[in-house]
């Protein structure tokens, strides 16, 4: 049975500069990372998603193919799309790496430019966690 909660929490920004097919891929990955689509379970078909969200099946398939290429979901001929084993961990690892590259590196660079020491930076981060 398909997890309906994750499916219905998907939202697409049609006026965004990010293409819809990329949003499809990201939302599927986000749902898997959050536990909305469990490993080994079926996800909604391209037809179901395109009908529900008024996007073309070709657009949805293009997004799903990105996720298939990452071995996060797999096509089972005649059955549909399923979350692969280990998908959750692969997505979380990728998101952690992106977090490091997109935020931590620039945070440390900015801290150095302000002459903030490593220990001071760690203390600031701890304060952030307390808020």
PDB file of C-alpha atoms in Angstrom:
ATOM      1  CA  UNK A   1       0.000   0.000   0.000  1.00  0.00           C
ATOM      2  CA  UNK A   2       1.279   3.464  -0.893  1.00  0.00           C
ATOM      3  CA  UNK A   3       1.958   5.905   1.940  1.00  0.00           C
ATOM      4  CA  UNK A   4      -0.625   8.619   1.373  1.00  0.00           C
ATOM      5  CA  UNK A   5       0.707  11.046   4.015  1.00  0.00           C
ATOM      6  CA  UNK A   6       4.013  11.582   2.207  1.00  0.00           C
ATOM      7  CA  UNK A   7       2.290  11.771  -1.142  1.00  0.00           C
ATOM      8  CA  UNK A   8      -0.190  14.440  -0.109  1.00  0.00           C
ATOM      9  CA  UNK A   9       2.468  16.523   1.636  1.00  0.00           C
ATOM     10  CA  UNK A  10       4.201  17.080  -1.714  1.00  0.00           C
ATOM     11  CA  UNK A  11       3.939  20.654  -2.967  1.00  0.00           C
ATOM     12  CA  UNK A  12       5.229  22.147  -6.178  1.00  0.00           C
ATOM     13  CA  UNK A  13       6.160  25.779  -6.717  1.00  0.00           C
ATOM     14  CA  UNK A  14       5.075  26.452 -10.284  1.00  0.00           C
ATOM     15  CA  UNK A  15       6.459  30.002 -10.266  1.00  0.00           C
ATOM     16  CA  UNK A  16       9.883  28.900  -8.984  1.00  0.00           C
ATOM     17  CA  UNK A  17      13.022  29.089 -11.111  1.00  0.00           C
ATOM     18  CA  UNK A  18      13.672  25.453 -10.172  1.00  0.00           C
ATOM     19  CA  UNK A  19      12.184  23.116 -12.793  1.00  0.00           C
ATOM     20  CA  UNK A  20       9.219  20.999 -11.692  1.00  0.00           C
ATOM     21  CA  UNK A  21      11.014  17.745 -12.548  1.00  0.00           C
ATOM     22  CA  UNK A  22      13.795  18.682 -10.082  1.00  0.00           C
ATOM     23  CA  UNK A  23      11.160  19.507  -7.465  1.00  0.00           C
ATOM     24  CA  UNK A  24       9.634  16.056  -8.032  1.00  0.00           C
ATOM     25  CA  UNK A  25      13.022  14.400  -7.433  1.00  0.00           C
ATOM     26  CA  UNK A  26      13.732  16.488  -4.325  1.00  0.00           C
ATOM     27  CA  UNK A  27      10.309  15.894  -2.820  1.00  0.00           C
ATOM     28  CA  UNK A  28      10.534  12.140  -3.310  1.00  0.00           C
ATOM     29  CA  UNK A  29      13.977  12.167  -1.677  1.00  0.00           C
ATOM     30  CA  UNK A  30      12.745  14.405   1.157  1.00  0.00           C
ATOM     31  CA  UNK A  31       9.789  12.084   1.788  1.00  0.00           C
ATOM     32  CA  UNK A  32      12.130   9.078   1.942  1.00  0.00           C
ATOM     33  CA  UNK A  33      14.553  10.917   4.258  1.00  0.00           C
ATOM     34  CA  UNK A  34      11.670  11.867   6.555  1.00  0.00           C
ATOM     35  CA  UNK A  35      10.357   8.292   6.609  1.00  0.00           C
ATOM     36  CA  UNK A  36       7.234   9.067   4.594  1.00  0.00           C
ATOM     37  CA  UNK A  37       8.143   6.507   1.946  1.00  0.00           C
ATOM     38  CA  UNK A  38       9.672   3.440   3.576  1.00  0.00           C
ATOM     39  CA  UNK A  39      12.337   1.215   2.086  1.00  0.00           C
ATOM     40  CA  UNK A  40      10.843  -1.647   0.099  1.00  0.00           C
ATOM     41  CA  UNK A  41       7.487   0.106  -0.196  1.00  0.00           C
ATOM     42  CA  UNK A  42       5.802   1.377  -3.327  1.00  0.00           C
ATOM     43  CA  UNK A  43       5.578   5.087  -4.076  1.00  0.00           C
ATOM     44  CA  UNK A  44       2.863   6.735  -6.167  1.00  0.00           C
ATOM     45  CA  UNK A  45       3.062   6.148  -9.891  1.00  0.00           C
ATOM     46  CA  UNK A  46       3.953   8.931 -12.317  1.00  0.00           C
ATOM     47  CA  UNK A  47       0.339   8.934 -13.484  1.00  0.00           C
ATOM     48  CA  UNK A  48      -0.987   9.303  -9.929  1.00  0.00           C
ATOM     49  CA  UNK A  49       1.381  12.172  -9.144  1.00  0.00           C
ATOM     50  CA  UNK A  50       0.805  13.961 -12.445  1.00  0.00           C
ATOM     51  CA  UNK A  51      -2.977  13.684 -12.051  1.00  0.00           C
ATOM     52  CA  UNK A  52      -2.986  14.792  -8.414  1.00  0.00           C
ATOM     53  CA  UNK A  53      -0.671  17.779  -8.939  1.00  0.00           C
ATOM     54  CA  UNK A  54      -1.606  18.765 -12.491  1.00  0.00           C
ATOM     55  CA  UNK A  55       1.807  18.220 -14.025  1.00  0.00           C
ATOM     56  CA  UNK A  56       2.615  16.218 -17.117  1.00  0.00           C
ATOM     57  CA  UNK A  57       3.527  12.570 -16.751  1.00  0.00           C
ATOM     58  CA  UNK A  58       6.693  13.267 -18.774  1.00  0.00           C
ATOM     59  CA  UNK A  59       7.759  15.910 -16.239  1.00  0.00           C
ATOM     60  CA  UNK A  60       7.071  13.572 -13.335  1.00  0.00           C
ATOM     61  CA  UNK A  61       8.943  10.718 -15.031  1.00  0.00           C
ATOM     62  CA  UNK A  62      11.938  12.972 -15.656  1.00  0.00           C
ATOM     63  CA  UNK A  63      12.091  13.735 -11.928  1.00  0.00           C
ATOM     64  CA  UNK A  64      11.612  10.116 -10.948  1.00  0.00           C
ATOM     65  CA  UNK A  65      14.381   9.062 -13.339  1.00  0.00           C
ATOM     66  CA  UNK A  66      16.793  11.321 -11.433  1.00  0.00           C
ATOM     67  CA  UNK A  67      15.941   9.431  -8.256  1.00  0.00           C
ATOM     68  CA  UNK A  68      16.177   6.075 -10.079  1.00  0.00           C
ATOM     69  CA  UNK A  69      19.661   7.024 -11.335  1.00  0.00           C
ATOM     70  CA  UNK A  70      20.717   7.599  -7.708  1.00  0.00           C
ATOM     71  CA  UNK A  71      19.425   4.077  -6.871  1.00  0.00           C
ATOM     72  CA  UNK A  72      16.999   5.544  -4.355  1.00  0.00           C
ATOM     73  CA  UNK A  73      13.939   4.121  -6.099  1.00  0.00           C
ATOM     74  CA  UNK A  74      13.665   1.327  -8.624  1.00  0.00           C
ATOM     75  CA  UNK A  75      11.222   0.502 -11.378  1.00  0.00           C
ATOM     76  CA  UNK A  76       9.653  -2.923 -11.151  1.00  0.00           C
ATOM     77  CA  UNK A  77       8.166  -3.733 -14.515  1.00  0.00           C
ATOM     78  CA  UNK A  78       4.415  -4.074 -14.257  1.00  0.00           C
ATOM     79  CA  UNK A  79       4.399  -3.257 -10.544  1.00  0.00           C
ATOM     80  CA  UNK A  80       5.503   0.354 -10.153  1.00  0.00           C
ATOM     81  CA  UNK A  81       8.207   2.300  -8.351  1.00  0.00           C
ATOM     82  CA  UNK A  82       9.654   1.118  -5.042  1.00  0.00           C
ATOM     83  CA  UNK A  83      12.073   2.587  -2.497  1.00  0.00           C
ATOM     84  CA  UNK A  84      15.358   0.660  -2.541  1.00  0.00           C
ATOM     85  CA  UNK A  85      17.073  -0.827   0.483  1.00  0.00           C
ATOM     86  CA  UNK A  86      19.513   1.653   2.002  1.00  0.00           C
ATOM     87  CA  UNK A  87      17.837   4.619   0.273  1.00  0.00           C
ATOM     88  CA  UNK A  88      17.182   6.492   3.510  1.00  0.00           C
ATOM     89  CA  UNK A  89      20.826   6.349   4.586  1.00  0.00           C
ATOM     90  CA  UNK A  90      22.105   7.347   1.120  1.00  0.00           C
ATOM     91  CA  UNK A  91      19.828  10.395   1.041  1.00  0.00           C
ATOM     92  CA  UNK A  92      20.707  11.463   4.589  1.00  0.00           C
ATOM     93  CA  UNK A  93      24.430  11.091   3.811  1.00  0.00           C
ATOM     94  CA  UNK A  94      24.064  13.145   0.649  1.00  0.00           C
ATOM     95  CA  UNK A  95      22.113  15.845   2.515  1.00  0.00           C
ATOM     96  CA  UNK A  96      24.787  15.967   5.245  1.00  0.00           C
ATOM     97  CA  UNK A  97      27.499  16.388   2.612  1.00  0.00           C
ATOM     98  CA  UNK A  98      25.519  19.178   0.943  1.00  0.00           C
ATOM     99  CA  UNK A  99      24.966  20.831   4.322  1.00  0.00           C
ATOM    100  CA  UNK A 100      28.703  20.768   4.937  1.00  0.00           C
ATOM    101  CA  UNK A 101      29.543  22.177   1.499  1.00  0.00           C
ATOM    102  CA  UNK A 102      26.764  24.791   1.400  1.00  0.00           C
ATOM    103  CA  UNK A 103      26.726  25.991   5.009  1.00  0.00           C
ATOM    104  CA  UNK A 104      29.583  24.803   7.196  1.00  0.00           C
ATOM    105  CA  UNK A 105      32.391  25.777   4.817  1.00  0.00           C
ATOM    106  CA  UNK A 106      31.005  29.296   4.396  1.00  0.00           C
ATOM    107  CA  UNK A 107      30.299  29.571   8.150  1.00  0.00           C
ATOM    108  CA  UNK A 108      33.913  28.739   8.990  1.00  0.00           C
ATOM    109  CA  UNK A 109      35.171  31.114   6.312  1.00  0.00           C
ATOM    110  CA  UNK A 110      33.042  33.935   7.724  1.00  0.00           C
ATOM    111  CA  UNK A 111      34.118  33.095  11.285  1.00  0.00           C
ATOM    112  CA  UNK A 112      37.771  33.302  10.249  1.00  0.00           C
ATOM    113  CA  UNK A 113      37.185  36.656   8.562  1.00  0.00           C
ATOM    114  CA  UNK A 114      35.719  37.923  11.862  1.00  0.00           C
ATOM    115  CA  UNK A 115      38.652  36.445  13.791  1.00  0.00           C
ATOM    116  CA  UNK A 116      36.365  34.016  15.642  1.00  0.00           C
ATOM    117  CA  UNK A 117      38.354  31.088  17.011  1.00  0.00           C
ATOM    118  CA  UNK A 118      37.297  27.486  16.639  1.00  0.00           C
ATOM    119  CA  UNK A 119      36.351  27.274  20.307  1.00  0.00           C
ATOM    120  CA  UNK A 120      34.346  30.519  20.075  1.00  0.00           C
ATOM    121  CA  UNK A 121      32.566  29.231  16.982  1.00  0.00           C
ATOM    122  CA  UNK A 122      31.718  25.958  18.722  1.00  0.00           C
ATOM    123  CA  UNK A 123      30.346  27.916  21.658  1.00  0.00           C
ATOM    124  CA  UNK A 124      28.189  30.012  19.313  1.00  0.00           C
ATOM    125  CA  UNK A 125      26.875  26.841  17.681  1.00  0.00           C
ATOM    126  CA  UNK A 126      26.036  25.391  21.102  1.00  0.00           C
ATOM    127  CA  UNK A 127      24.163  28.600  21.934  1.00  0.00           C
ATOM    128  CA  UNK A 128      22.252  28.194  18.684  1.00  0.00           C
ATOM    129  CA  UNK A 129      21.202  24.691  19.679  1.00  0.00           C
ATOM    130  CA  UNK A 130      19.941  25.995  23.017  1.00  0.00           C
ATOM    131  CA  UNK A 131      17.560  28.461  21.366  1.00  0.00           C
TER     132      UNK A 131
END
